[in-house]
Short mmCIF file of C-alpha atoms and ligand atoms in Angstrom, two decimals:
data_model
loop_
_atom_site.label_atom_id
_atom_site.label_comp_id
_atom_site.label_asym_id
_atom_site.label_seq_id
_atom_site.Cartn_x
_atom_site.Cartn_y
_atom_site.Cartn_z
CA MET A 1 24.11 -11.95 100.46
CA SER A 2 27.27 -10.10 99.51
CA LEU A 3 27.33 -8.99 95.93
CA LEU A 4 30.52 -7.81 94.30
CA THR A 5 30.16 -5.40 91.46
CA TYR A 6 32.64 -5.04 88.65
CA SER A 7 34.41 -1.85 87.74
CA ALA A 8 33.93 -0.66 84.21
CA PRO A 9 37.23 -0.92 82.38
CA GLY A 10 39.34 2.07 83.32
CA SER A 11 37.30 3.02 86.35
CA ALA A 12 38.34 2.78 89.98
CA PRO A 13 38.14 -0.64 91.62
CA GLU A 14 35.04 -1.12 93.76
CA THR A 15 36.09 -4.10 95.86
CA PRO A 16 37.43 -2.92 99.19
CA ALA A 17 41.08 -3.83 99.72
CA THR A 18 41.75 -6.54 102.28
CA PRO A 19 44.13 -5.63 105.13
CA SER A 20 46.88 -7.80 103.66
CA ASP A 21 46.95 -5.94 100.37
CA SER A 22 45.87 -2.49 101.46
CA THR A 23 49.01 -0.93 99.98
CA TYR A 24 48.31 -2.30 96.52
CA PRO A 25 44.55 -2.75 96.19
CA ARG A 26 43.70 -5.40 93.64
CA PRO A 27 41.30 -4.33 90.89
CA SER A 28 37.98 -6.18 90.75
CA PRO A 29 38.30 -9.28 88.62
CA THR A 30 36.89 -8.99 85.14
CA PRO A 31 33.92 -11.26 84.40
CA GLU A 32 36.26 -13.40 82.29
CA ALA A 33 38.71 -13.82 85.17
CA ALA A 34 35.88 -14.51 87.61
CA ALA A 35 34.45 -17.17 85.28
CA ALA A 36 37.89 -18.70 84.71
CA ALA A 37 38.39 -18.90 88.47
CA LEU A 38 35.05 -20.69 88.89
CA ALA A 39 35.44 -23.24 86.08
CA GLY A 40 37.30 -25.90 88.08
CA ARG A 41 34.85 -25.67 90.97
CA LEU A 42 31.90 -25.96 88.58
CA ALA A 43 33.47 -29.03 86.92
CA ALA A 44 34.12 -30.71 90.25
CA ALA A 45 30.46 -30.31 91.26
CA ALA A 46 28.84 -31.07 87.88
CA ALA A 47 28.15 -34.78 88.49
CA GLN A 48 26.11 -33.99 91.62
CA THR A 49 23.33 -32.20 89.73
CA ASP A 50 23.41 -34.43 86.64
CA GLN A 51 19.96 -35.87 87.15
CA GLU A 52 16.47 -35.24 85.85
CA GLY A 53 14.97 -32.56 88.05
CA GLY A 54 18.41 -31.45 89.23
CA PHE A 55 19.53 -27.84 89.05
CA PRO A 56 22.89 -26.27 89.95
CA THR A 57 21.46 -23.99 92.63
CA ALA A 58 24.67 -23.72 94.66
CA GLU A 59 26.62 -22.99 91.48
CA PHE A 60 24.42 -20.02 90.68
CA GLY A 61 25.12 -18.76 94.18
CA TRP A 62 28.82 -18.84 93.28
CA LEU A 63 28.18 -16.95 90.05
CA ARG A 64 26.15 -14.38 91.94
CA GLU A 65 28.84 -13.89 94.57
CA ALA A 66 31.44 -13.52 91.83
CA GLY A 67 29.45 -10.61 90.37
CA LEU A 68 28.43 -12.52 87.26
CA PHE A 69 24.71 -11.81 87.71
CA THR A 70 25.30 -8.07 87.34
CA ALA A 71 28.13 -8.28 84.77
CA PRO A 72 25.76 -7.86 81.78
CA LEU A 73 24.40 -4.58 83.19
CA ALA A 74 25.74 -1.28 81.92
CA ALA A 75 28.37 0.32 84.14
CA VAL A 76 25.91 3.04 85.26
CA LEU A 77 23.64 0.27 86.52
CA GLY A 78 26.43 -1.34 88.52
CA GLY A 79 27.56 -3.83 85.91
CA ALA A 80 30.60 -4.58 83.77
CA ASP A 81 28.88 -3.66 80.49
CA LEU A 82 29.57 -7.19 79.30
CA MET A 83 27.04 -6.98 76.47
CA ALA A 84 28.61 -3.89 74.86
CA PRO A 85 29.88 -4.68 71.34
CA ALA A 86 33.39 -3.65 72.40
CA HIS A 87 33.37 -6.31 75.13
CA THR A 88 32.15 -9.18 72.96
CA LEU A 89 35.33 -11.21 73.25
CA THR A 90 35.28 -10.91 77.05
CA MET A 91 31.62 -11.91 77.04
CA LEU A 92 32.27 -14.94 74.82
CA ARG A 93 35.26 -16.06 76.86
CA THR A 94 33.26 -15.65 80.06
CA LEU A 95 30.62 -17.99 78.63
CA ARG A 96 33.27 -20.41 77.39
CA HIS A 97 34.80 -20.64 80.89
CA ILE A 98 31.41 -21.29 82.47
CA GLY A 99 30.69 -23.86 79.76
CA ARG A 100 33.95 -25.71 80.34
CA GLY A 101 33.01 -25.91 84.00
CA ASN A 102 29.47 -27.16 83.46
CA LEU A 103 27.49 -26.93 80.22
CA ALA A 104 24.18 -26.84 82.09
CA VAL A 105 25.31 -23.79 84.08
CA GLY A 106 26.59 -22.25 80.84
CA ARG A 107 23.23 -22.78 79.10
CA VAL A 108 21.29 -21.11 81.90
CA TYR A 109 23.81 -18.29 82.36
CA GLU A 110 23.70 -17.56 78.62
CA GLY A 111 19.95 -17.03 79.00
CA HIS A 112 20.58 -14.61 81.87
CA LEU A 113 22.91 -12.55 79.65
CA ASN A 114 20.46 -12.65 76.75
CA ALA A 115 17.52 -11.53 78.87
CA LEU A 116 19.39 -8.63 80.43
CA GLN A 117 20.70 -7.59 77.04
CA LEU A 118 17.15 -7.53 75.64
CA ALA A 119 15.86 -5.74 78.74
CA GLN A 120 18.47 -2.99 78.40
CA ARG A 121 18.01 -2.67 74.65
CA TYR A 122 14.22 -2.45 74.54
CA GLY A 123 13.18 -1.44 78.07
CA GLN A 124 11.96 2.00 79.10
CA PRO A 125 14.37 3.72 81.54
CA ALA A 126 12.19 2.96 84.60
CA GLN A 127 11.87 -0.69 83.56
CA VAL A 128 15.61 -1.01 83.00
CA ARG A 129 16.25 0.42 86.48
CA ARG A 130 13.76 -2.04 87.98
CA TRP A 131 15.21 -5.09 86.22
CA ALA A 132 18.78 -4.00 86.95
CA GLN A 133 17.82 -3.70 90.60
CA ALA A 134 16.40 -7.23 90.41
CA ALA A 135 19.69 -8.53 88.94
CA ARG A 136 21.64 -6.75 91.67
CA ALA A 137 19.33 -8.32 94.26
CA GLY A 138 20.23 -11.75 92.92
CA HIS A 139 17.31 -12.60 90.61
CA LEU A 140 18.22 -15.02 87.84
CA PHE A 141 16.90 -14.14 84.37
CA GLY A 142 16.46 -16.33 81.29
CA VAL A 143 14.62 -16.39 77.95
CA TRP A 144 11.74 -18.74 77.23
CA ASN A 145 10.79 -18.43 73.58
CA THR A 146 10.38 -22.01 72.37
CA GLN A 147 6.86 -23.40 72.40
CA ALA A 148 4.73 -26.16 70.89
CA HIS A 149 1.17 -26.10 69.51
CA ASP A 150 -0.19 -24.73 72.81
CA GLY A 151 1.97 -21.60 72.96
CA VAL A 152 1.49 -18.51 75.09
CA HIS A 153 -1.21 -15.89 74.41
CA LEU A 154 -1.64 -12.52 76.11
CA GLU A 155 -5.36 -11.85 76.65
CA PRO A 156 -6.21 -8.20 77.43
CA LEU A 157 -8.31 -7.52 80.54
CA PRO A 158 -10.62 -4.50 80.95
CA ASN A 159 -8.21 -2.96 83.52
CA GLY A 160 -5.33 -2.72 81.02
CA ARG A 161 -3.59 -5.82 82.28
CA PHE A 162 -3.14 -9.15 80.48
CA ARG A 163 -4.00 -12.69 81.44
CA LEU A 164 -1.69 -15.37 80.09
CA ARG A 165 -2.83 -18.60 78.46
CA GLY A 166 -0.63 -21.39 77.17
CA SER A 167 2.78 -23.00 77.71
CA LYS A 168 6.45 -22.77 76.87
CA THR A 169 8.64 -25.81 76.24
CA PHE A 170 12.36 -26.09 77.01
CA GLY A 171 12.01 -23.47 79.78
CA SER A 172 15.53 -23.79 81.18
CA GLY A 173 15.80 -23.07 84.87
CA ALA A 174 12.05 -23.56 85.39
CA GLY A 175 11.32 -23.28 89.09
CA HIS A 176 14.65 -21.54 89.66
CA LEU A 177 14.62 -18.46 87.43
CA THR A 178 12.65 -15.70 89.05
CA ARG A 179 12.72 -13.26 86.10
CA PRO A 180 12.19 -15.21 82.87
CA LEU A 181 11.79 -13.12 79.74
CA ILE A 182 8.93 -14.81 77.90
CA THR A 183 7.38 -14.34 74.46
CA GLY A 184 3.73 -14.69 73.55
CA THR A 185 1.11 -13.75 70.97
CA LEU A 186 -1.03 -10.63 71.26
CA PRO A 187 -4.66 -10.75 70.04
CA GLU A 188 -3.68 -8.94 66.83
CA GLY A 189 -0.89 -11.46 66.25
CA GLY A 190 2.24 -9.56 67.40
CA TRP A 191 5.04 -11.47 69.15
CA GLN A 192 5.44 -9.70 72.49
CA MET A 193 8.19 -10.00 75.11
CA PHE A 194 7.42 -9.67 78.82
CA ILE A 195 9.28 -10.38 82.04
CA LEU A 196 7.30 -12.39 84.57
CA PRO A 197 8.23 -12.25 88.26
CA THR A 198 7.71 -15.98 88.84
CA ASP A 199 8.45 -15.63 92.54
CA GLU A 200 5.17 -13.68 92.76
CA GLN A 201 3.27 -15.56 90.03
CA PRO A 202 4.49 -19.15 89.99
CA ALA A 203 3.82 -21.10 86.81
CA THR A 204 2.77 -24.75 86.61
CA LEU A 205 5.82 -26.85 85.80
CA ASP A 206 5.72 -30.17 83.96
CA ALA A 207 9.03 -31.83 84.76
CA SER A 208 7.98 -34.96 82.85
CA PHE A 209 8.73 -33.04 79.63
CA TRP A 210 12.45 -33.09 80.43
CA LYS A 211 13.72 -36.64 79.94
CA PRO A 212 16.77 -35.67 77.91
CA LEU A 213 19.90 -37.33 76.60
CA GLY A 214 21.99 -34.70 78.35
CA MET A 215 21.83 -31.25 79.97
CA ARG A 216 19.63 -32.80 82.67
CA ALA A 217 20.61 -30.14 85.21
CA THR A 218 19.14 -27.31 83.13
CA ALA A 219 15.62 -28.22 84.34
CA SER A 220 14.23 -27.30 80.90
CA PHE A 221 10.64 -28.14 81.70
CA ARG A 222 7.35 -27.39 80.04
CA VAL A 223 5.96 -24.32 81.78
CA ASP A 224 2.23 -23.62 81.78
CA LEU A 225 1.60 -19.94 82.35
CA THR A 226 -2.18 -20.12 82.14
CA GLY A 227 -3.85 -17.82 84.64
CA ALA A 228 -0.84 -15.63 85.42
CA GLU A 229 -1.39 -11.89 85.01
CA ILE A 230 0.97 -9.18 83.88
CA GLY A 231 0.66 -5.41 83.71
CA PRO A 232 1.78 -2.97 81.01
CA ASP A 233 4.99 -2.42 83.03
CA ASP A 234 5.95 -6.04 82.47
CA LEU A 235 5.80 -5.78 78.67
CA LEU A 236 9.19 -5.33 77.04
CA GLY A 237 9.59 -3.42 73.78
CA GLN A 238 7.27 -3.47 70.80
CA PRO A 239 5.70 -6.55 69.21
CA GLY A 240 8.28 -8.18 66.94
CA ASP A 241 11.32 -6.72 68.70
CA TYR A 242 12.45 -10.16 69.86
CA TYR A 243 13.17 -11.26 66.30
CA GLN A 244 14.91 -8.04 65.23
CA GLN A 245 18.11 -8.72 63.34
CA PRO A 246 21.02 -8.89 63.68
CA ALA A 247 20.51 -9.32 67.43
CA PHE A 248 18.33 -12.43 67.20
CA SER A 249 20.40 -14.71 64.94
CA GLY A 250 23.64 -12.90 65.80
CA GLY A 251 23.18 -14.09 69.38
CA ALA A 252 24.10 -17.62 68.25
CA ILE A 253 27.73 -16.75 68.96
CA ARG A 254 26.89 -16.91 72.67
CA PHE A 255 25.67 -20.52 72.69
CA ALA A 256 28.58 -21.41 70.40
CA ALA A 257 30.98 -20.04 73.03
CA VAL A 258 29.38 -22.19 75.75
CA GLN A 259 29.57 -25.24 73.46
CA LEU A 260 33.24 -24.58 72.78
CA GLY A 261 33.76 -24.59 76.54
CA GLY A 262 32.35 -28.13 76.50
CA ALA A 263 34.90 -29.15 73.84
CA GLU A 264 37.68 -27.62 75.96
CA ALA A 265 36.54 -29.65 78.96
CA VAL A 266 36.66 -32.81 76.84
CA PHE A 267 40.18 -31.90 75.71
CA ASP A 268 41.41 -31.15 79.25
CA GLU A 269 39.91 -34.32 80.69
CA THR A 270 41.32 -36.48 77.88
CA ARG A 271 44.82 -35.18 78.50
CA ARG A 272 44.42 -35.68 82.24
CA PHE A 273 43.20 -39.25 81.70
CA LEU A 274 46.11 -40.14 79.39
CA ARG A 275 48.60 -38.61 81.84
CA GLU A 276 47.16 -40.66 84.69
CA LEU A 277 47.56 -43.84 82.63
CA ASN A 278 51.02 -42.74 81.51
CA ARG A 279 49.92 -43.11 77.91
CA LEU A 280 51.70 -40.06 76.58
CA ASP A 281 54.21 -41.66 74.24
CA ASP A 282 51.87 -43.49 71.92
CA PRO A 283 52.10 -41.88 68.44
CA TYR A 284 48.39 -42.30 67.72
CA GLN A 285 47.39 -40.67 71.01
CA LYS A 286 49.77 -37.81 70.21
CA MET A 287 48.21 -37.44 66.79
CA ARG A 288 44.69 -37.35 68.21
CA LEU A 289 45.67 -34.81 70.88
CA GLY A 290 47.28 -32.67 68.20
CA GLU A 291 44.10 -32.82 66.16
CA MET A 292 41.97 -31.97 69.19
CA ALA A 293 44.24 -29.03 70.07
CA MET A 294 43.92 -27.77 66.49
CA LEU A 295 40.14 -28.05 66.65
CA VAL A 296 39.79 -26.32 70.01
CA GLU A 297 42.12 -23.51 68.99
CA SER A 298 40.16 -23.10 65.74
CA GLY A 299 37.10 -22.57 67.89
CA ASN A 300 38.88 -19.90 69.87
CA LEU A 301 39.90 -18.19 66.65
CA TRP A 302 36.24 -18.24 65.62
CA LEU A 303 35.37 -16.51 68.90
CA ARG A 304 37.92 -13.82 68.09
CA GLY A 305 36.44 -13.48 64.61
CA ALA A 306 32.95 -13.30 66.07
CA ALA A 307 34.00 -10.58 68.50
CA GLU A 308 35.75 -8.55 65.81
CA HIS A 309 32.78 -8.83 63.52
CA ALA A 310 30.29 -7.89 66.23
CA ALA A 311 32.37 -4.83 67.18
CA ARG A 312 32.62 -3.33 63.69
CA PRO A 313 30.76 0.02 63.38
CA THR A 314 28.41 -1.36 60.72
CA ALA A 315 27.42 -4.47 62.73
CA THR A 316 23.84 -3.27 63.24
CA THR A 317 23.21 -1.55 59.91
CA ASP A 318 24.81 -4.38 57.95
CA ALA A 319 22.56 -6.93 59.66
CA GLU A 320 22.73 -9.53 56.89
CA ALA A 321 26.52 -9.81 57.10
CA THR A 322 26.41 -9.93 60.91
CA VAL A 323 23.87 -12.75 60.84
CA ALA A 324 25.75 -14.62 58.10
CA TYR A 325 29.00 -14.44 60.07
CA ALA A 326 27.26 -15.61 63.27
CA ASN A 327 25.83 -18.52 61.27
CA LEU A 328 29.36 -19.46 60.17
CA VAL A 329 30.56 -19.25 63.78
CA ARG A 330 27.83 -21.52 65.15
CA THR A 331 28.23 -24.00 62.29
CA ALA A 332 32.02 -24.12 62.64
CA ILE A 333 31.87 -24.60 66.40
CA GLU A 334 29.21 -27.29 66.09
CA GLU A 335 31.50 -29.08 63.62
CA ILE A 336 34.50 -28.66 65.94
CA CYS A 337 32.61 -30.15 68.88
CA LEU A 338 31.31 -33.01 66.77
CA ARG A 339 34.88 -33.85 65.76
CA VAL A 340 36.39 -33.47 69.24
CA LEU A 341 33.97 -35.93 70.86
CA PRO A 342 34.87 -39.12 68.92
CA LEU A 343 38.57 -38.28 69.05
CA ALA A 344 38.35 -38.11 72.85
CA GLU A 345 36.36 -41.33 72.99
CA ARG A 346 38.99 -43.16 70.94
CA CYS A 347 41.68 -41.75 73.26
CA VAL A 348 40.06 -42.86 76.51
CA GLY A 349 38.43 -46.07 75.29
CA ALA A 350 35.60 -47.98 76.94
CA ARG A 351 37.19 -47.68 80.38
CA GLY A 352 37.17 -43.90 80.12
CA LEU A 353 33.47 -43.90 79.34
CA LEU A 354 32.58 -45.35 82.73
CA ARG A 355 31.51 -43.12 85.60
CA PRO A 356 32.91 -41.50 87.70
CA GLU A 357 35.02 -40.44 84.71
CA PRO A 358 33.29 -37.35 83.32
CA PHE A 359 33.35 -38.35 79.64
CA GLU A 360 29.92 -39.93 79.39
CA ARG A 361 28.30 -36.86 80.97
CA LEU A 362 30.32 -34.46 78.84
CA HIS A 363 29.37 -36.49 75.76
CA ARG A 364 25.64 -36.45 76.62
CA ASP A 365 25.62 -32.79 77.59
CA LEU A 366 27.55 -31.52 74.60
CA THR A 367 25.73 -33.76 72.11
CA HIS A 368 22.36 -32.51 73.34
CA TYR A 369 23.36 -28.87 73.66
CA LEU A 370 24.70 -28.86 70.10
CA ARG A 371 21.10 -29.30 68.91
CA GLN A 372 20.11 -25.72 68.35
CA PRO A 373 17.30 -24.37 66.14
CA ALA A 374 17.43 -24.73 62.37
CA PRO A 375 21.09 -25.68 61.89
CA ASP A 376 20.61 -26.38 58.19
CA ALA A 377 18.85 -23.08 57.55
CA ALA A 378 21.67 -21.26 59.39
CA ILE A 379 24.47 -22.46 57.11
CA ALA A 380 22.24 -22.28 54.02
CA ASP A 381 21.52 -18.64 54.84
CA ALA A 382 25.24 -17.91 55.08
CA GLY A 383 25.57 -19.57 51.66
CA ARG A 384 22.79 -17.41 50.24
CA PHE A 385 24.54 -14.31 51.60
CA VAL A 386 27.97 -15.11 50.12
CA LEU A 387 26.40 -16.01 46.77
CA GLN A 388 25.04 -12.46 46.57
CA GLN A 389 28.37 -10.79 47.34
CA PRO A 390 30.60 -9.56 44.53
CA THR A 391 33.64 -9.28 46.84
CA PRO A 392 36.45 -11.83 46.60
CA ALA A 393 36.88 -14.21 49.54
CA TYR A 394 39.69 -12.21 51.19
CA ALA A 395 37.40 -9.19 51.56
CA LEU A 396 34.10 -10.92 52.25
CA TRP A 397 33.94 -10.17 55.97
CA ASN A 398 36.07 -7.01 56.14
CA ALA A 399 33.43 -4.48 55.12
C1 FAD B 1 19.45 -28.00 76.88
C2 FAD B 1 18.53 -27.11 76.15
C3 FAD B 1 18.01 -26.02 76.79
C4 FAD B 1 17.13 -25.16 76.14
N1 FAD B 1 16.64 -24.08 76.81
C5 FAD B 1 15.80 -23.24 76.18
C6 FAD B 1 15.29 -22.09 76.85
O1 FAD B 1 15.57 -21.82 78.02
N2 FAD B 1 14.46 -21.28 76.17
C7 FAD B 1 14.09 -21.53 74.89
O2 FAD B 1 13.34 -20.74 74.32
N3 FAD B 1 14.53 -22.61 74.23
C8 FAD B 1 15.39 -23.47 74.84
N4 FAD B 1 15.86 -24.56 74.17
C9 FAD B 1 15.34 -24.86 72.86
C10 FAD B 1 16.30 -24.43 71.77
O3 FAD B 1 16.46 -23.04 71.75
C11 FAD B 1 15.78 -24.88 70.44
O4 FAD B 1 14.49 -24.51 70.22
C12 FAD B 1 15.89 -26.32 70.31
O5 FAD B 1 17.13 -26.78 70.80
C13 FAD B 1 15.79 -26.64 68.84
O6 FAD B 1 15.51 -27.96 68.80
P1 FAD B 1 15.50 -28.82 67.54
O7 FAD B 1 16.81 -29.49 67.36
O8 FAD B 1 14.30 -29.67 67.71
O9 FAD B 1 15.37 -27.75 66.32
P2 FAD B 1 14.87 -27.79 64.89
O10 FAD B 1 15.03 -26.42 64.36
O11 FAD B 1 13.50 -28.42 64.79
O12 FAD B 1 15.92 -28.73 64.16
C14 FAD B 1 15.83 -30.15 64.09
C15 FAD B 1 16.13 -30.59 62.67
O13 FAD B 1 15.03 -30.24 61.82
C16 FAD B 1 15.50 -29.40 60.75
N5 FAD B 1 14.42 -28.46 60.47
C17 FAD B 1 14.18 -27.26 61.06
N6 FAD B 1 13.06 -26.72 60.52
C18 FAD B 1 12.62 -27.61 59.59
C19 FAD B 1 11.51 -27.61 58.70
N7 FAD B 1 10.64 -26.60 58.69
N8 FAD B 1 11.36 -28.66 57.88
C20 FAD B 1 12.21 -29.70 57.91
N9 FAD B 1 13.27 -29.76 58.72
C21 FAD B 1 13.46 -28.72 59.56
C22 FAD B 1 16.76 -28.76 61.29
O14 FAD B 1 17.62 -28.27 60.28
C23 FAD B 1 17.35 -29.92 62.06
O15 FAD B 1 17.99 -30.80 61.18
C24 FAD B 1 16.75 -25.43 74.80
C25 FAD B 1 17.29 -26.53 74.13
C26 FAD B 1 18.16 -27.38 74.79
C27 FAD B 1 18.73 -28.55 74.06
#
């Protein structure tokens, strides 16, 4: 497997020059450029894996070859430092490009970024080196936190290790991720992260859990971890670290970026469809396309806002504002997507909603992926925050 690594901004390019351009070696593509270059290929292949039990395995090979598995690693670990606050806009646009190619790939790749961000933030140096090595070797990470009544428990063994009992639900990439970051309850009640090498300790997958409206290709199965064992080296951070703010709720800007990619795909396909039918002169179609362009661009402005807010020096200390702003971003982008979908459907009509046109899949995928945890609480919490602020509206988010 040939893995390209990205140069940190400003550093020397690492990709060897090809003979044809040896005079002017090209710099390594940024993750954003690599993702943009992949989007069309992902979109062209998306229908093939759109089935229950499907997974975009080949697509993740493309991401790996494009260096996107290692992009979230710090530069010293061979990555592009994509998760650094200063690179937030690049990170969000990278996710948006992957999302416009295939929302299922975007969902799983977002988990990879999240897991490697958590690993680098809370891991001990030796652990970080080990997990970075795994990412460089092509292991796909993810985060499995959601669970039902029979959630995961870590049961201590006399030899200092832990035996796992219980299941996760919505385990995206189940059977394909080899380094899921999982959460579970310690005997004293703490919520503990660990990274399980599932290639060595396979879990029991229940694919019957995943009979979804959309996002079929994420393979978000129920995963029973009962009987697997982990050692102290597999534990990540301290109990409760997973929910530390602003990182936990602030991370919503990442799924919002993927979702916006879905809205962009709907926009692009609608325009393509109308062009093919030569329906460009109708005033109502023009009006709808104008409205869709306004909505999609608003989403992109929200990504800029999200990146600026995440990069301010007080982003971590002023956690409440960071979380409130992220809650606005996810709410606004949800609203944008929910408005783009019916506009596109009116544009393309019943004929456009037949396969092999992509609209029915895009509709199912985006509609399902928009369902993220506690949407009402998210916007209500932003409301609570602004109610407490004495600052006028123009200065609310500039602190
Ligand atoms: C495609 C896909 C892939 C996923 N992959 C993963 C994954 O890999 N790892 C992972 O951990 N999770 C994953 N998830 C799960 C995801 O993170 C959320 O947990 C899930 O989408 C939230 O589902 P929900 O809509 O049922 O949320 P809920 O929060 O239950 O929201 C449903 C509705 O109930 C309301 N509500 C919320 N709480 C209450 C309450 N206490 N009382 C009354 N109403 C309430 C909400 O406001 C909303 O209106 C995935 C989800 C999807 C769709």
